[in-house]
Each structure stands twice: as structure tokens, then as C-alpha cells.
Amino acid sequence: MRGIRGGQGEGGFTLIELVLVLLIIGLVAGIALPAVGRGVETLQLRAEVGTFSAFLRYAREQAITRREAQEVTINADARLLTLKAAGADSPRATRKLSPRISIKAETLTGNSITFSSRGLSSGGSFRLAGRDGRAYRVSVDPLTGRVTNTRASG
């Protein structure tokens, strides 16, 4: 009887090959994960911009539907949007935005926008920025009350 032949015809990987593959996987993950993180931050900022715009559109819709002026107040420090009938004390709706964004009014109208019963508005523009420096501008046209958002430069 002969002994078992070692090494011939047997498949497998050496320890060095396994370590090299793990090293390559680690390098690729180290390069790719920060890019994925930035992508998530961008998506979160865009979602907050969408929420901000939708709240303003809702206020305009309420002004037209209820046939009474509606006022949206933006508290930039608390990141809180408040909707109430113009002149009323109690809010009709509120929306809290993420603490990861900053809000800055860019027009002289300050931190409130009023929508009339015909859909017109006092107009305004706000800059919403993320921690990574990306920013969007949400504007309300004074003539039409239309709400738009665009990527802000700089």
C-alpha cells in the first residue's frame, strides 16, 4: 500500500493569497464608504428641501381652498415651520426640520410668507444648507405664489 499523495491535484488557496484578497477588499471599502456617506447626506438634504417646499405649497393650497390668507413662519434657529391663518394665534400645522440643516432668509420679507386667498404671496427666498456645504434655494414667487427649489451656487 502506498501513502496518500500530498499536494498534487488538490485545490485551495494559500494563506498569502487569502490575506492579499482581504487587503484588497479593505482598500476598496476604505475608498468607497466615504463616497456613500456623502451621497446619503445629499439625499437627506434634498428630502428636507422637498419637505420645506411641500409645506409652503400646502400653505398656498390652504389659502385658496379656505379663501383666507395663510401665513407661514420659519423659525430658523428651531428649524420649525408654522402655518396659521393670517392674524390667528393658534397654528394650523407645524413641521420640524432636521437639525442637520441650516436655514437662512435671503430676502427682505424676513422669516414669514403670507399667501392670499387668490394664491398670491408676499414672496421670499430661503437658503437651506447641509453640513457638507451643499445648499438649495427655495423661492416663492410674489406674483404667482409658485414655490421652486434649485441648487444654490457657492
Coordinates of N, CA, C and O in Angstrom, one line a residue:
M1 N 0.8 -1.2 0.0 CA 0.0 0.0 0.0 C 0.9 1.3 0.0 O 1.8 1.3 0.7
R2 N 0.4 2.1 -0.8 CA 1.2 3.4 -0.8 C 0.5 4.5 0.0 O -0.8 4.4 0.1
G3 N 1.2 5.5 0.4 CA 0.6 6.6 1.2 C -0.2 7.6 0.4 O -0.1 7.5 -0.9
I4 N -0.9 8.4 1.0 CA -1.7 9.4 0.3 C -0.7 10.5 -0.3 O 0.2 11.0 0.4
R5 N -1.0 10.8 -1.5 CA -0.2 11.8 -2.1 C -0.6 13.2 -1.7 O -1.7 13.6 -1.7
G6 N 0.3 14.0 -1.2 CA 0.0 15.4 -0.8 C 0.4 16.4 -1.8 O 1.4 16.3 -2.5
G7 N -0.5 17.4 -2.0 CA -0.2 18.5 -2.9 C -0.6 18.3 -4.3 O -0.7 19.3 -5.0
Q8 N -0.7 17.2 -4.8 CA -1.0 17.0 -6.3 C -2.5 16.9 -6.5 O -3.1 16.1 -5.9
G9 N -3.0 17.8 -7.4 CA -4.4 17.7 -7.8 C -5.4 18.3 -6.7 O -6.6 18.2 -6.9
E10 N -4.9 18.8 -5.6 CA -5.8 19.3 -4.6 C -6.0 20.8 -4.8 O -5.0 21.5 -5.1
G11 N -7.2 21.3 -4.8 CA -7.5 22.7 -4.9 C -7.4 23.4 -3.6 O -7.6 22.8 -2.5
G12 N -7.3 24.7 -3.6 CA -7.3 25.5 -2.4 C -6.4 26.8 -2.6 O -5.8 27.0 -3.6
F13 N -6.5 27.6 -1.5 CA -5.7 28.8 -1.6 C -4.7 28.8 -0.4 O -4.9 28.3 0.6
T14 N -3.6 29.5 -0.7 CA -2.6 29.6 0.4 C -3.0 30.8 1.3 O -3.8 31.6 0.9
L15 N -2.4 30.8 2.4 CA -2.7 31.9 3.4 C -2.3 33.3 2.8 O -3.0 34.2 3.0
I16 N -1.3 33.3 2.1 CA -0.8 34.6 1.5 C -1.9 35.1 0.5 O -2.2 36.3 0.5
E17 N -2.4 34.2 -0.3 CA -3.5 34.6 -1.3 C -4.7 35.1 -0.6 O -5.3 36.2 -0.9
L18 N -5.1 34.5 0.5 CA -6.3 34.9 1.3 C -6.0 36.3 1.9 O -6.9 37.2 1.9
V19 N -4.9 36.5 2.5 CA -4.5 37.8 3.1 C -4.5 38.9 2.1 O -5.0 40.0 2.3
L20 N -4.0 38.6 0.9 CA -4.0 39.7 -0.2 C -5.4 40.0 -0.6 O -5.7 41.2 -0.8
V21 N -6.2 39.0 -0.8 CA -7.6 39.3 -1.2 C -8.3 40.2 -0.1 O -9.0 41.1 -0.4
L22 N -8.1 39.8 1.2 CA -8.7 40.6 2.2 C -8.2 42.0 2.3 O -8.9 43.0 2.5
L23 N -6.9 42.2 2.0 CA -6.3 43.5 2.0 C -6.9 44.4 0.8 O -7.2 45.5 1.0
I24 N -7.1 43.8 -0.3 CA -7.7 44.5 -1.5 C -9.1 44.9 -1.2 O -9.5 46.0 -1.4
I25 N -9.9 44.0 -0.6 CA -11.3 44.3 -0.2 C -11.3 45.4 0.8 O -12.1 46.3 0.7
G26 N -10.4 45.4 1.8 CA -10.3 46.5 2.8 C -10.0 47.9 2.1 O -10.6 48.9 2.5
L27 N -9.1 47.9 1.2 CA -8.7 49.1 0.5 C -9.9 49.7 -0.3 O -10.2 50.9 -0.3
V28 N -10.6 48.8 -1.1 CA -11.8 49.2 -1.8 C -12.9 49.8 -0.9 O -13.5 50.8 -1.2
A29 N -13.1 49.1 0.2 CA -14.1 49.6 1.1 C -13.7 50.9 1.7 O -14.6 51.8 1.9
G30 N -12.5 51.1 2.0 CA -12.0 52.4 2.6 C -12.1 53.5 1.6 O -12.3 54.7 2.0
I31 N -12.1 53.2 0.4 CA -12.2 54.3 -0.7 C -13.7 54.6 -0.9 O -14.1 55.7 -1.1
A32 N -14.5 53.5 -1.0 CA -15.9 53.6 -1.4 C -16.8 54.1 -0.3 O -17.8 54.9 -0.6
L33 N -16.6 53.8 1.0 CA -17.6 54.1 2.0 C -17.7 55.6 2.3 O -18.8 56.1 2.5
P34 N -16.6 56.4 2.2 CA -16.9 57.9 2.4 C -17.7 58.5 1.3 O -18.5 59.4 1.5
A35 N -17.6 58.0 0.1 CA -18.4 58.5 -1.0 C -19.9 58.1 -0.8 O -20.8 58.9 -1.1
V36 N -20.1 56.9 -0.3 CA -21.5 56.5 0.0 C -22.1 57.4 1.1 O -23.2 57.9 1.1
G37 N -21.3 57.8 2.1 CA -21.7 58.7 3.2 C -22.1 60.0 2.7 O -23.1 60.6 3.1
R38 N -21.3 60.6 1.8 CA -21.7 61.9 1.2 C -23.0 61.8 0.4 O -23.8 62.7 0.4
G39 N -23.2 60.7 -0.3 CA -24.4 60.5 -1.0 C -25.6 60.5 -0.1 O -26.7 61.1 -0.5
V40 N -25.5 59.8 1.0 CA -26.6 59.8 2.0 C -26.9 61.2 2.5 O -28.1 61.6 2.6
E41 N -25.9 62.0 2.8 CA -26.1 63.3 3.3 C -26.8 64.2 2.3 O -27.7 65.0 2.6
T42 N -26.4 64.0 1.0 CA -27.1 64.8 0.0 C -28.5 64.4 -0.2 O -29.4 65.3 -0.3
L43 N -28.8 63.1 -0.1 CA -30.2 62.7 -0.2 C -31.0 63.2 1.0 O -32.2 63.6 0.8
Q44 N -30.5 63.2 2.2 CA -31.2 63.7 3.4 C -31.5 65.2 3.2 O -32.6 65.7 3.5
L45 N -30.5 66.0 2.7 CA -30.7 67.4 2.4 C -31.8 67.6 1.4 O -32.7 68.5 1.6
R46 N -31.8 66.9 0.3 CA -32.8 67.0 -0.7 C -34.2 66.7 -0.2 O -35.2 67.3 -0.5
A47 N -34.2 65.7 0.7 CA -35.5 65.3 1.3 C -36.0 66.5 2.2 O -37.2 66.8 2.2
E48 N -35.2 67.1 3.0 CA -35.6 68.3 3.8 C -36.0 69.5 2.9 O -37.0 70.2 3.3
V49 N -35.3 69.7 1.8 CA -35.7 70.8 0.9 C -37.1 70.5 0.3 O -37.9 71.3 0.2
G50 N -37.3 69.2 0.0 CA -38.6 68.8 -0.5 C -39.7 69.0 0.5 O -40.8 69.5 0.2
T51 N -39.4 68.7 1.8 CA -40.4 68.9 2.8 C -40.7 70.4 3.0 O -41.9 70.8 3.2
F52 N -39.7 71.2 3.0 CA -39.8 72.6 3.2 C -40.7 73.2 2.0 O -41.7 73.9 2.3
S53 N -40.4 72.8 0.8 CA -41.2 73.3 -0.4 C -42.6 72.8 -0.3 O -43.5 73.5 -0.6
A54 N -42.8 71.5 0.1 CA -44.2 71.0 0.2 C -45.0 71.7 1.2 O -46.2 71.9 1.0
F55 N -44.4 72.1 2.3 CA -45.1 72.8 3.4 C -45.6 74.2 2.8 O -46.7 74.6 3.1
L56 N -44.7 74.8 2.1 CA -45.1 76.1 1.5 C -46.2 76.0 0.5 O -47.2 76.7 0.4
R57 N -46.1 74.9 -0.3 CA -47.2 74.6 -1.3 C -48.5 74.3 -0.6 O -49.6 74.7 -1.1
Y58 N -48.4 73.6 0.5 CA -49.6 73.3 1.2 C -50.3 74.5 1.8 O -51.5 74.7 1.8
A59 N -49.5 75.5 2.3 CA -50.0 76.7 2.8 C -50.7 77.5 1.7 O -51.8 78.0 1.9
R60 N -50.1 77.5 0.5 CA -50.8 78.2 -0.6 C -52.1 77.5 -1.0 O -53.2 78.2 -1.2
E61 N -52.1 76.2 -1.0 CA -53.3 75.5 -1.3 C -54.4 75.7 -0.2 O -55.6 75.9 -0.6
Q62 N -54.0 75.8 1.0 CA -55.0 76.1 2.1 C -55.6 77.5 2.0 O -56.7 77.7 2.2
A63 N -54.7 78.5 1.6 CA -55.2 79.8 1.4 C -56.3 79.9 0.3 O -57.3 80.5 0.4
I64 N -56.0 79.2 -0.8 CA -57.0 79.2 -1.9 C -58.3 78.4 -1.5 O -59.4 78.9 -1.7
T65 N -58.1 77.2 -0.9 CA -59.2 76.4 -0.6 C -60.1 77.0 0.5 O -61.4 77.0 0.4
R66 N -59.5 77.6 1.5 CA -60.3 78.2 2.6 C -60.7 79.6 2.3 O -61.4 80.2 3.1
R67 N -60.2 80.2 1.3 CA -60.5 81.6 0.9 C -60.1 82.6 2.0 O -60.8 83.5 2.3
E68 N -59.0 82.3 2.6 CA -58.5 83.2 3.6 C -56.9 83.2 3.6 O -56.3 82.1 3.3
A69 N -56.3 84.3 3.9 CA -54.9 84.4 3.9 C -54.3 83.4 4.9 O -54.8 83.2 6.0
Q70 N -53.1 82.8 4.5 CA -52.4 81.9 5.4 C -51.0 82.4 5.5 O -50.4 82.9 4.5
E71 N -50.4 82.3 6.7 CA -49.1 82.8 6.9 C -48.2 81.6 7.4 O -48.6 80.9 8.3
V72 N -47.0 81.5 6.8 CA -46.0 80.5 7.2 C -44.9 81.3 7.8 O -44.3 82.2 7.3
T73 N -44.6 80.9 9.1 CA -43.5 81.5 9.8 C -42.4 80.5 9.9 O -42.6 79.3 10.2
I74 N -41.1 80.9 9.6 CA -40.0 80.0 9.6 C -39.1 80.4 10.7 O -38.6 81.5 10.8
N75 N -39.0 79.6 11.7 CA -38.0 79.8 12.8 C -36.8 79.1 12.5 O -36.7 77.8 12.7
A76 N -35.8 79.8 12.0 CA -34.5 79.2 11.5 C -33.7 78.5 12.6 O -33.1 77.5 12.4
D77 N -33.7 79.1 13.8 CA -33.0 78.5 14.9 C -33.6 77.2 15.4 O -32.8 76.2 15.6
A78 N -34.9 77.1 15.5 CA -35.5 75.9 15.9 C -35.8 75.0 14.8 O -36.3 73.8 15.0
R79 N -35.6 75.5 13.5 CA -35.9 74.7 12.3 C -37.3 74.2 12.3 O -37.7 73.1 12.0
L80 N -38.2 75.2 12.6 CA -39.6 74.9 12.7 C -40.4 75.8 11.8 O -40.3 77.0 11.7
L81 N -41.3 75.1 11.0 CA -42.3 75.8 10.1 C -43.6 75.8 10.8 O -44.1 74.8 11.3
T82 N -44.3 76.9 10.7 CA -45.6 77.0 11.4 C -46.6 77.7 10.4 O -46.3 78.7 9.8
L83 N -47.7 77.1 10.2 CA -48.8 77.6 9.3 C -50.0 78.0 10.2 O -50.4 77.2 11.0
K84 N -50.5 79.2 10.0 CA -51.7 79.7 10.6 C -52.4 80.6 9.7 O -51.8 81.2 8.8
A85 N -53.7 80.8 10.0 CA -54.5 81.8 9.2 C -53.9 83.2 9.6 O -53.5 83.4 10.8
A86 N -53.8 84.0 8.7 CA -53.2 85.4 8.9 C -54.0 86.0 10.0 O -55.2 86.1 10.0
G87 N -53.3 86.5 11.1 CA -53.9 87.2 12.2 C -54.4 86.2 13.3 O -54.7 86.7 14.4
A88 N -54.3 84.9 13.1 CA -54.8 83.9 14.1 C -53.6 83.7 15.0 O -52.4 83.9 14.7
D89 N -54.0 83.2 16.2 CA -53.0 82.9 17.2 C -52.5 81.4 17.2 O -51.4 81.1 17.4
S90 N -53.5 80.6 17.0 CA -53.2 79.1 17.0 C -52.7 78.6 15.6 O -53.3 78.9 14.6
P91 N -51.7 77.8 15.7 CA -51.2 77.2 14.4 C -52.1 76.2 13.8 O -52.8 75.4 14.6
R92 N -52.2 76.1 12.5 CA -53.0 75.1 11.8 C -52.1 73.9 11.6 O -52.6 72.8 11.6
A93 N -50.8 74.1 11.3 CA -49.9 73.0 11.1 C -48.5 73.4 11.4 O -48.2 74.6 11.3
T94 N -47.7 72.5 11.8 CA -46.3 72.7 12.1 C -45.5 71.6 11.5 O -45.9 70.5 11.3
R95 N -44.2 71.9 11.2 CA -43.3 70.9 10.7 C -41.9 71.2 11.2 O -41.4 72.3 11.0
K96 N -41.3 70.2 11.9 CA -39.9 70.3 12.4 C -39.0 69.8 11.3 O -39.2 68.7 10.9
L97 N -37.9 70.5 11.0 CA -36.9 70.1 10.1 C -35.7 69.5 10.8 O -35.5 69.7 12.0
S98 N -34.9 68.8 10.1 CA -33.7 68.1 10.7 C -32.7 69.1 11.3 O -32.5 70.2 10.7
P99 N -32.1 68.8 12.4 CA -31.1 69.7 12.9 C -29.8 69.7 12.1 O -28.9 70.4 12.3
R100 N -29.7 68.8 11.1 CA -28.5 68.7 10.2 C -28.5 69.8 9.2 O -27.5 69.9 8.4
I101 N -29.5 70.6 9.1 CA -29.6 71.7 8.0 C -29.6 73.1 8.7 O -30.1 73.2 9.8
S102 N -29.2 74.1 7.9 CA -29.4 75.5 8.4 C -30.3 76.2 7.4 O -30.3 75.9 6.2
I103 N -31.0 77.1 7.9 CA -32.0 77.9 7.1 C -31.7 79.3 7.3 O -31.5 79.8 8.4
K104 N -31.6 80.0 6.1 CA -31.3 81.5 6.1 C -32.2 82.2 5.2 O -32.3 81.8 4.0
A105 N -32.9 83.2 5.6 CA -33.8 84.0 4.7 C -32.9 84.9 3.9 O -31.9 85.5 4.3
E106 N -33.2 84.9 2.6 CA -32.3 85.7 1.6 C -33.0 86.9 1.1 O -32.5 87.6 0.3
T107 N -34.2 87.2 1.6 CA -34.9 88.4 1.1 C -35.4 89.3 2.3 O -35.3 88.9 3.4
L108 N -35.8 90.5 2.0 CA -36.2 91.4 3.0 C -37.6 91.0 3.7 O -37.9 91.6 4.7
T109 N -38.3 90.1 3.1 CA -39.6 89.7 3.8 C -39.4 89.0 5.1 O -40.3 88.8 5.8
G110 N -38.2 88.7 5.4 CA -37.9 88.1 6.7 C -38.2 86.6 6.8 O -38.2 85.9 5.7
N111 N -38.7 86.2 7.9 CA -38.9 84.7 8.1 C -40.4 84.4 8.0 O -40.8 83.4 8.7
S112 N -41.2 85.1 7.3 CA -42.6 84.7 7.1 C -43.0 85.0 5.7 O -42.5 85.9 5.0
I113 N -43.9 84.2 5.2 CA -44.5 84.3 3.9 C -46.0 84.2 4.0 O -46.5 83.3 4.7
T114 N -46.7 85.2 3.5 CA -48.2 85.2 3.5 C -48.7 84.9 2.1 O -48.3 85.4 1.1
F115 N -49.7 83.9 2.1 CA -50.4 83.6 0.8 C -51.8 84.1 0.9 O -52.5 83.9 1.9
S116 N -52.2 84.8 -0.2 CA -53.6 85.4 -0.2 C -54.5 84.3 -0.7 O -54.1 83.3 -1.2
S117 N -55.8 84.6 -0.5 CA -56.9 83.7 -1.0 C -56.9 83.5 -2.5 O -57.5 82.5 -3.0
R118 N -56.2 84.3 -3.2 CA -56.1 84.2 -4.7 C -54.8 83.5 -5.1 O -54.5 83.4 -6.3
G119 N -54.0 83.0 -4.2 CA -52.8 82.3 -4.5 C -51.5 83.2 -4.6 O -50.4 82.7 -4.7
L120 N -51.7 84.5 -4.5 CA -50.6 85.4 -4.5 C -49.8 85.3 -3.2 O -50.3 84.7 -2.2
S121 N -48.6 85.8 -3.1 CA -47.8 85.7 -1.9 C -47.0 86.9 -1.6 O -46.9 87.8 -2.5
S122 N -46.5 87.0 -0.5 CA -45.6 88.1 -0.1 C -44.2 87.9 -0.7 O -43.3 88.7 -0.8
G123 N -44.0 86.6 -1.2 CA -42.7 86.3 -1.8 C -41.6 86.1 -0.8 O -41.7 86.4 0.4
G124 N -40.6 85.4 -1.2 CA -39.4 85.2 -0.3 C -38.5 84.1 -0.9 O -38.8 83.4 -1.8
S125 N -37.3 84.1 -0.3 CA -36.3 83.1 -0.7 C -35.5 82.7 0.5 O -35.2 83.5 1.3
F126 N -35.3 81.4 0.6 CA -34.6 80.8 1.7 C -33.5 79.9 1.2 O -33.6 79.2 0.2
R127 N -32.4 79.9 1.9 CA -31.2 79.0 1.6 C -31.2 77.9 2.6 O -31.1 78.2 3.8
L128 N -31.3 76.7 2.2 CA -31.1 75.5 3.1 C -29.8 74.8 2.8 O -29.6 74.5 1.6
A129 N -29.0 74.7 3.8 CA -27.6 74.2 3.6 C -27.4 73.0 4.5 O -27.9 73.0 5.7
G130 N -26.7 72.0 4.0 CA -26.3 70.9 4.8 C -24.9 71.1 5.5 O -24.2 72.1 5.2
R131 N -24.5 70.2 6.3 CA -23.2 70.3 7.0 C -22.0 70.2 6.0 O -20.9 70.8 6.3
D132 N -22.2 69.6 4.9 CA -21.1 69.4 3.9 C -21.0 70.6 3.0 O -20.2 70.6 2.1
G133 N -21.8 71.6 3.2 CA -21.7 72.8 2.3 C -22.6 72.9 1.1 O -22.8 73.9 0.5
R134 N -23.3 71.8 0.8 CA -24.2 71.8 -0.3 C -25.5 72.6 0.2 O -25.9 72.5 1.3
A135 N -26.0 73.3 -0.8 CA -27.1 74.2 -0.4 C -28.2 74.2 -1.6 O -27.8 74.1 -2.7
Y136 N -29.4 74.5 -1.2 CA -30.5 74.7 -2.1 C -31.2 76.0 -1.8 O -31.3 76.4 -0.6
R137 N -31.8 76.6 -2.8 CA -32.6 77.8 -2.6 C -34.0 77.5 -2.9 O -34.4 77.0 -3.9
V138 N -34.9 77.8 -1.9 CA -36.3 77.6 -2.1 C -36.9 79.0 -2.2 O -36.7 79.9 -1.3
S139 N -37.6 79.3 -3.3 CA -38.1 80.6 -3.6 C -39.6 80.6 -3.8 O -40.2 79.6 -4.3
V140 N -40.3 81.6 -3.3 CA -41.7 81.8 -3.5 C -41.9 83.0 -4.4 O -41.5 84.1 -3.9
D141 N -42.5 82.9 -5.5 CA -42.8 84.0 -6.4 C -43.9 84.9 -5.9 O -45.0 84.3 -5.5
P142 N -43.7 86.2 -5.7 CA -44.7 87.0 -5.1 C -46.0 87.2 -6.0 O -47.1 87.3 -5.5
L143 N -45.8 87.1 -7.3 CA -46.9 87.3 -8.2 C -47.8 86.0 -8.3 O -49.0 86.1 -8.2
T144 N -47.2 84.9 -8.4 CA -48.0 83.6 -8.6 C -48.1 82.7 -7.4 O -48.9 81.9 -7.3
G145 N -47.2 83.0 -6.4 CA -47.2 82.1 -5.2 C -46.5 80.8 -5.5 O -46.4 79.9 -4.6
R146 N -45.9 80.6 -6.7 CA -45.3 79.3 -7.0 C -44.0 79.1 -6.2 O -43.2 80.0 -6.1
V147 N -43.9 77.9 -5.7 CA -42.7 77.5 -4.9 C -41.7 76.7 -5.8 O -42.1 75.7 -6.4
T148 N -40.5 77.1 -5.9 CA -39.5 76.4 -6.6 C -38.3 76.2 -5.7 O -38.0 77.0 -4.8
N149 N -37.5 75.1 -6.0 CA -36.2 74.9 -5.4 C -35.2 74.6 -6.4 O -35.4 73.9 -7.3
T150 N -34.0 75.2 -6.2 CA -32.9 75.0 -7.1 C -31.6 74.8 -6.3 O -31.6 75.2 -5.1
R151 N -30.6 74.2 -6.9 CA -29.3 74.0 -6.2 C -28.7 75.4 -6.2 O -28.6 76.1 -7.2
A152 N -28.2 75.8 -5.0 CA -27.6 77.1 -4.8 C -26.1 77.0 -5.1 O -25.5 76.0 -4.8
S153 N -25.6 78.0 -5.7 CA -24.1 78.0 -6.0 C -23.4 78.6 -4.9 O -23.9 79.5 -4.2
G154 N -22.2 78.2 -4.7 CA -21.3 78.7 -3.7 C -21.8 78.3 -2.4 O -21.9 78.5 -1.3

